[in-house]
C-alpha positions as protocol buffer text, in pm:
chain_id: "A"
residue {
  index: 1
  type: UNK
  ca { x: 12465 y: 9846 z: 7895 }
}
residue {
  index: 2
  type: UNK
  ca { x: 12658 y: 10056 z: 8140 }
}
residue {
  index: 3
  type: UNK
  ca { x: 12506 y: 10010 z: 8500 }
}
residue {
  index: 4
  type: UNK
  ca { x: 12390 y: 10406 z: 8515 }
}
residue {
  index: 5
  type: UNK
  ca { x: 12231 y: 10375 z: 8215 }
}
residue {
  index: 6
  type: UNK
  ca { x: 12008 y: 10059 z: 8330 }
}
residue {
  index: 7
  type: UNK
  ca { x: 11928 y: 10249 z: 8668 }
}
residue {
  index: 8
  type: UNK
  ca { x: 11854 y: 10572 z: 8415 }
}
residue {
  index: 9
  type: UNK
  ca { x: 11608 y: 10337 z: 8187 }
}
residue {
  index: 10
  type: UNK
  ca { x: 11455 y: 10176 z: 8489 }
}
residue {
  index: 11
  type: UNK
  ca { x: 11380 y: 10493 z: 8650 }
}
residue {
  index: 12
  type: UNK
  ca { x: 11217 y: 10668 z: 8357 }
}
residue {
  index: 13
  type: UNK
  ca { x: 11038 y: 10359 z: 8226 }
}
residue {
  index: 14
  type: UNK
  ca { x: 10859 y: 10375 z: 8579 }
}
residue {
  index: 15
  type: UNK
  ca { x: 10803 y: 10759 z: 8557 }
}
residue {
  index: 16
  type: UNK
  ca { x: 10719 y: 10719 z: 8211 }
}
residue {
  index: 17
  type: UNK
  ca { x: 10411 y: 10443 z: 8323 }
}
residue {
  index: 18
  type: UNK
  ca { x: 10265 y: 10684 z: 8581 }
}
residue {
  index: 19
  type: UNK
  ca { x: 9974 y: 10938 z: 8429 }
}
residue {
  index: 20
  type: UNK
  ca { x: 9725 y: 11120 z: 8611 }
}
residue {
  index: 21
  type: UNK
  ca { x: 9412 y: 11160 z: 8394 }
}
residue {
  index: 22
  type: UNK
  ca { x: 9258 y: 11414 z: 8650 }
}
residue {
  index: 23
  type: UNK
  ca { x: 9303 y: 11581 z: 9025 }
}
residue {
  index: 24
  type: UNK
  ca { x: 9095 y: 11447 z: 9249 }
}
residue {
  index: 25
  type: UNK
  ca { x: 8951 y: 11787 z: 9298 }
}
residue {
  index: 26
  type: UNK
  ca { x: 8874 y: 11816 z: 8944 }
}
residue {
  index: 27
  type: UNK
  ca { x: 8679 y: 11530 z: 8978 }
}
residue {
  index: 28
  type: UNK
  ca { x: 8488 y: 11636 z: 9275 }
}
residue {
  index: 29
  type: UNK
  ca { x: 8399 y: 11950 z: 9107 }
}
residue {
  index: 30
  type: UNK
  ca { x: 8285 y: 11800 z: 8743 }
}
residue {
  index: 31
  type: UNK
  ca { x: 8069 y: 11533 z: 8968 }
}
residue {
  index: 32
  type: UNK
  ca { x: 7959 y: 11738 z: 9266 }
}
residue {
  index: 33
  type: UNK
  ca { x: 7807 y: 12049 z: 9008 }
}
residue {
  index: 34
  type: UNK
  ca { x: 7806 y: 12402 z: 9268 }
}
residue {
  index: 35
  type: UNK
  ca { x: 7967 y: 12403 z: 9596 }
}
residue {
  index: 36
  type: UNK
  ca { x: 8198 y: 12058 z: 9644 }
}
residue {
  index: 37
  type: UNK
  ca { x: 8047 y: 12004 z: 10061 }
}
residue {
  index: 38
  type: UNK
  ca { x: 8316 y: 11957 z: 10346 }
}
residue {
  index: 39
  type: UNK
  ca { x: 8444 y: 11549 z: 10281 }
}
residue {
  index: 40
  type: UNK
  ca { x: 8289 y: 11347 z: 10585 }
}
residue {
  index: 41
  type: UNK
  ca { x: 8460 y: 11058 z: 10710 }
}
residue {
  index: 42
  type: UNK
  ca { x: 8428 y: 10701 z: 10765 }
}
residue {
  index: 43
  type: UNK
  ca { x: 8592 y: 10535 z: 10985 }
}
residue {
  index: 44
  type: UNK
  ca { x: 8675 y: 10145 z: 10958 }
}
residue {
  index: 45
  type: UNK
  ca { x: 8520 y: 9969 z: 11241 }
}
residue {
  index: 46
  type: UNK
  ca { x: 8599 y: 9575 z: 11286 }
}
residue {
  index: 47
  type: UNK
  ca { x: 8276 y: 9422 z: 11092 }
}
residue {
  index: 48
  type: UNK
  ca { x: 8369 y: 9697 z: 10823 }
}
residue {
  index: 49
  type: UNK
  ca { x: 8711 y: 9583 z: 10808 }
}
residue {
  index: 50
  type: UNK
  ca { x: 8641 y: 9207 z: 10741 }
}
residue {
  index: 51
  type: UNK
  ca { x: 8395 y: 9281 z: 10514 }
}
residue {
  index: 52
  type: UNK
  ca { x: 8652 y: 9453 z: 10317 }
}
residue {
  index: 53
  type: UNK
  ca { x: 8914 y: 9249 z: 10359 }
}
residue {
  index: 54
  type: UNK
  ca { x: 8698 y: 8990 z: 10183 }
}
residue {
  index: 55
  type: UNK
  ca { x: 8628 y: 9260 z: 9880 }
}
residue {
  index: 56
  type: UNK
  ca { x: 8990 y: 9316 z: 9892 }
}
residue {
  index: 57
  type: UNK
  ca { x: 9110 y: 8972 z: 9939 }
}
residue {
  index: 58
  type: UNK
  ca { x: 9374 y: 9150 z: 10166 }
}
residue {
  index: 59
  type: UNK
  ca { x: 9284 y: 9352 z: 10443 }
}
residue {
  index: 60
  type: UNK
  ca { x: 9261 y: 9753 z: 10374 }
}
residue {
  index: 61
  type: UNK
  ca { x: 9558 y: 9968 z: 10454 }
}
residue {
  index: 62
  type: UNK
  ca { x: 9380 y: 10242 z: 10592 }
}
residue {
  index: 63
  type: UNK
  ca { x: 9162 y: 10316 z: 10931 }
}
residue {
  index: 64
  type: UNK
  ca { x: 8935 y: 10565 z: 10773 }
}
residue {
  index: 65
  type: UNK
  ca { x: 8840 y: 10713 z: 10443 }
}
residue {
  index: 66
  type: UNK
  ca { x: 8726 y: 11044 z: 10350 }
}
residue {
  index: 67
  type: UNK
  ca { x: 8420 y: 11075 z: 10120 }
}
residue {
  index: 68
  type: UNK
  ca { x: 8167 y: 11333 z: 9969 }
}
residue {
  index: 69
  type: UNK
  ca { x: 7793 y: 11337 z: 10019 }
}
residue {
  index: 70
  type: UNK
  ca { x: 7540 y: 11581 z: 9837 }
}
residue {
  index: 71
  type: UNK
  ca { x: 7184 y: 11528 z: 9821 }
}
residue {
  index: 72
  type: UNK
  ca { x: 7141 y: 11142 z: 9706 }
}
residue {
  index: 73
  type: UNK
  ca { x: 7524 y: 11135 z: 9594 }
}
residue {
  index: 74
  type: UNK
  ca { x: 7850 y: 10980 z: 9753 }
}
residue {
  index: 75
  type: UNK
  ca { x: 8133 y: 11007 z: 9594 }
}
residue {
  index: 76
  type: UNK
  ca { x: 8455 y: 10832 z: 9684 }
}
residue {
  index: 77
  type: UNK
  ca { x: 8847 y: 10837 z: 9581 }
}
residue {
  index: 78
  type: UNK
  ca { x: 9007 y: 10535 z: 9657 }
}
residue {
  index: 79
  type: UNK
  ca { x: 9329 y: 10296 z: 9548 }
}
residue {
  index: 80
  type: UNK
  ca { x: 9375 y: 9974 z: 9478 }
}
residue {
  index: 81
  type: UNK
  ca { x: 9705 y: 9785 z: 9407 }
}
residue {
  index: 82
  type: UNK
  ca { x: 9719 y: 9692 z: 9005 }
}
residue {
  index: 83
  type: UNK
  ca { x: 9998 y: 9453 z: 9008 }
}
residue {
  index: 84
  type: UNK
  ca { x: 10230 y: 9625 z: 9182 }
}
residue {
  index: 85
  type: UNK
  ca { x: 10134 y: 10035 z: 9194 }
}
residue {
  index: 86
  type: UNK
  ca { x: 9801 y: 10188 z: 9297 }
}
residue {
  index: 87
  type: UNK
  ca { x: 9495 y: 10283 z: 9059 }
}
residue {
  index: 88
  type: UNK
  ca { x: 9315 y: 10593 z: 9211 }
}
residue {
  index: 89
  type: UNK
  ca { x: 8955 y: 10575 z: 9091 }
}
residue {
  index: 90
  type: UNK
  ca { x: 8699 y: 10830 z: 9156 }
}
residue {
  index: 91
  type: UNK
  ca { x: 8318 y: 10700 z: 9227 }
}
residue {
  index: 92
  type: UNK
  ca { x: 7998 y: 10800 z: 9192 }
}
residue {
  index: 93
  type: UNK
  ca { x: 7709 y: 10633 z: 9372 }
}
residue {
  index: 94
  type: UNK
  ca { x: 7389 y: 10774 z: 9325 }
}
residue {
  index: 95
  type: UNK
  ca { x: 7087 y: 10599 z: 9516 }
}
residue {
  index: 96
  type: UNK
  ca { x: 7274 y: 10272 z: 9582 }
}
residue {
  index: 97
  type: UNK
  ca { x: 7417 y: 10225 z: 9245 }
}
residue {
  index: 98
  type: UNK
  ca { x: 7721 y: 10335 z: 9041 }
}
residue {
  index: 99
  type: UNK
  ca { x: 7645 y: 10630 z: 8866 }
}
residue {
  index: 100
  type: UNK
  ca { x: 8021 y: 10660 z: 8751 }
}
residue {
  index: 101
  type: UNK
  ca { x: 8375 y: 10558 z: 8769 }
}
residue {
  index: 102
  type: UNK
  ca { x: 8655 y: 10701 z: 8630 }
}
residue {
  index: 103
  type: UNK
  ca { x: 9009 y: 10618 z: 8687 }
}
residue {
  index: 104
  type: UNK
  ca { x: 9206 y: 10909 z: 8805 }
}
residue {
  index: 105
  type: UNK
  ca { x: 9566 y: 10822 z: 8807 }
}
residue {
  index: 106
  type: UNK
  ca { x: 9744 y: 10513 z: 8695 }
}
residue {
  index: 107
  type: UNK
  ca { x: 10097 y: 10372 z: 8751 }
}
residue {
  index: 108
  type: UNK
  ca { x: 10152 y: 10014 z: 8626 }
}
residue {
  index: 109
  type: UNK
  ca { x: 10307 y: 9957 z: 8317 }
}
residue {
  index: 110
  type: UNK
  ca { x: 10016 y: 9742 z: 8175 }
}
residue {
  index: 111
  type: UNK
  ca { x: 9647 y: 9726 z: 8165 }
}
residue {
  index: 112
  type: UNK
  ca { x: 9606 y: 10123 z: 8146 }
}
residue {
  index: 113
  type: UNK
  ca { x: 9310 y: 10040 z: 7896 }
}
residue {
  index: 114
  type: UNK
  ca { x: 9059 y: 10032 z: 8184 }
}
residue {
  index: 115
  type: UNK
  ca { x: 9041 y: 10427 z: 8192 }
}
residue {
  index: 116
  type: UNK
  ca { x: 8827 y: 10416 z: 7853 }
}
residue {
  index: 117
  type: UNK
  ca { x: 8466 y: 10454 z: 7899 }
}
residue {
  index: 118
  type: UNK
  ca { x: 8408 y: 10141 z: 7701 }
}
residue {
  index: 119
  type: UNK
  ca { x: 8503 y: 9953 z: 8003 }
}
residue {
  index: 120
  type: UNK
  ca { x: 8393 y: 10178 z: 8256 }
}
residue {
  index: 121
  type: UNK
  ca { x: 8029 y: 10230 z: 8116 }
}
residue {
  index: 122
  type: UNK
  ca { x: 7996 y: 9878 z: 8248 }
}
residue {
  index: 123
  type: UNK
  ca { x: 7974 y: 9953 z: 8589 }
}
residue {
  index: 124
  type: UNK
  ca { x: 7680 y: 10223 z: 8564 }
}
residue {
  index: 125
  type: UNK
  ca { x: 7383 y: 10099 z: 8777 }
}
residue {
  index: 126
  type: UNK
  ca { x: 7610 y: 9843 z: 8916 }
}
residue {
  index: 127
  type: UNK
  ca { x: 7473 y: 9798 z: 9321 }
}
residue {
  index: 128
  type: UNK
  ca { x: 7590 y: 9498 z: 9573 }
}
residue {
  index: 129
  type: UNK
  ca { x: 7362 y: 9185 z: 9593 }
}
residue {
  index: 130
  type: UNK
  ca { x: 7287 y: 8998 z: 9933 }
}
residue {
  index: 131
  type: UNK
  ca { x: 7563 y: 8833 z: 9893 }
}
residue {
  index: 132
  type: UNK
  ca { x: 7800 y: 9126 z: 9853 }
}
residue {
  index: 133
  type: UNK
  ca { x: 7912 y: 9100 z: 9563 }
}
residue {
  index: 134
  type: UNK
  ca { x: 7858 y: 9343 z: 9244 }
}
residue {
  index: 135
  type: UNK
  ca { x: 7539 y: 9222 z: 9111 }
}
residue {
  index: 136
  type: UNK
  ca { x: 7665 y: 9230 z: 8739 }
}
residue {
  index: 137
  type: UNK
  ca { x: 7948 y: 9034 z: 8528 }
}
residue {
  index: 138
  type: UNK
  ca { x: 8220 y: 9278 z: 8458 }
}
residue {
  index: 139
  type: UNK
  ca { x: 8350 y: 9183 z: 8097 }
}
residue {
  index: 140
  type: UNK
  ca { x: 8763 y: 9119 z: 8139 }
}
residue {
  index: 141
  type: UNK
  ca { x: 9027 y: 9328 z: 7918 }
}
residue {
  index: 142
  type: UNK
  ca { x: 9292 y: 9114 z: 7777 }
}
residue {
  index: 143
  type: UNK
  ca { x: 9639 y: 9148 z: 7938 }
}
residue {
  index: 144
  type: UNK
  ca { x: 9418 y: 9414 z: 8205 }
}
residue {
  index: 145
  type: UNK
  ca { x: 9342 y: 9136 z: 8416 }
}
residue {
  index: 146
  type: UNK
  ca { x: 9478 y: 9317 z: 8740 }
}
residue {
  index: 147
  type: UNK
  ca { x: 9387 y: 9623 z: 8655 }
}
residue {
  index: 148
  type: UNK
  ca { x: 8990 y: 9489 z: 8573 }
}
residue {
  index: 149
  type: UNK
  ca { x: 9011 y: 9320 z: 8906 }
}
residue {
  index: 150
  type: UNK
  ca { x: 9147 y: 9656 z: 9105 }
}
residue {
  index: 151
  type: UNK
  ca { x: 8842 y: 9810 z: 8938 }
}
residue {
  index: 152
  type: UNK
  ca { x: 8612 y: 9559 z: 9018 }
}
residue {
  index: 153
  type: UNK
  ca { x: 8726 y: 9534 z: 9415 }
}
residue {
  index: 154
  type: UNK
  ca { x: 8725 y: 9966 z: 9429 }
}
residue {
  index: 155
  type: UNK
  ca { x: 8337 y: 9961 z: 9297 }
}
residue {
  index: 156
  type: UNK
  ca { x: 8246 y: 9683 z: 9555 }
}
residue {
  index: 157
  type: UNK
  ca { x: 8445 y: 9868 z: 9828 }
}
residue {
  index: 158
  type: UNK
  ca { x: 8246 y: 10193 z: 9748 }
}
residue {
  index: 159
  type: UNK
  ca { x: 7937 y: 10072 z: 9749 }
}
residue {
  index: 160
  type: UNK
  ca { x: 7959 y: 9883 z: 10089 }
}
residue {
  index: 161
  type: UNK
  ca { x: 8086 y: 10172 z: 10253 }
}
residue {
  index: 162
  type: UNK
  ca { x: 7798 y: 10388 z: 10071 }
}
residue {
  index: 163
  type: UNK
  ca { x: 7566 y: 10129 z: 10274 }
}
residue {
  index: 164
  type: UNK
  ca { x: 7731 y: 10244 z: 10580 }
}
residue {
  index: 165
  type: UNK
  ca { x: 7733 y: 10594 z: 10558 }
}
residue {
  index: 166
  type: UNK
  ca { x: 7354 y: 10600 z: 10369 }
}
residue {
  index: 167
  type: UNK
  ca { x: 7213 y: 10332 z: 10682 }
}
């Protein structure tokens, strides 16, 4: 194959991997019913940051994140690395626990199958233990393995920052 035509290929195949299931602001509205409030924001302090890092396994790339707060809701948009491209995933924590999460846009080229609500629905009353960690077994996707564990780190993520913004 003529050199263009691999660049061409390569350059769509990426393109052709990215989908955005919804806008962020669509989400807020379908999860935030009425008036979607002003985003607060949290910023990062140095305890917050190691404790992410260690949900992350790699320490965050931001200093602050924005999130939404109505009544006993929080809801948070945030990415995590797949295998290579970032998985936006909207959440919903409602009294301490995962009401919802839906994936918002994805980019890799594999494990896309953790948009589907039969692997989402798992993570609905999901809350952190004492030990920080989700306090449920997430069932695995096969060949999503990266994706799954983006998924699992995002939920974890949200609801320790939900503790500090709820405290």
């Amino acid at each position: 194959m003529p050199v263009p035509v691999i660049l061409f290929w390569l350059l769509f195949s990426n393109i052709a991997n990215a989908a955005i299931y919804q806008q962020p602001t669509d989400f807020l509205n379908e999860v935030l019913v009425g008036e979607v409030p002003k985003p607060s924001v949290l910023w990062l302090s140095k305890p917050l940051r190691q404790h992410a890092k260690e949900i992350l396994s790699h320490p965050p790339g931001f200093l602050r994140t924005r999130y939404w707060k109505k009544q006993t809701k929080t809801v948070w948009i945030l990415d995590e690395i797949g295998k290579s491209e970032p998985i936006t995933v909207g959440i919903v924590i409602d009294n301490g626990e995962i009401s919802l999460i839906k994936v918002l846009a994805f980019h890799e080229s594999r494990g896309w199958e953790v948009k589907h609500d039969f692997f989402t629905n798992q993570f609905k009353g999901l809350f952190l233990n004492s030990e920080q960690k989700l306090n449920r077994h997430i069932d695995g996707i096969s060949g999503a393995t990266l994706s799954v564990r983006a998924l699992k780190k995002v939920a974890a993520l949200a609801l320790l920052f939900n503790k500090f913004v709820s405290e």
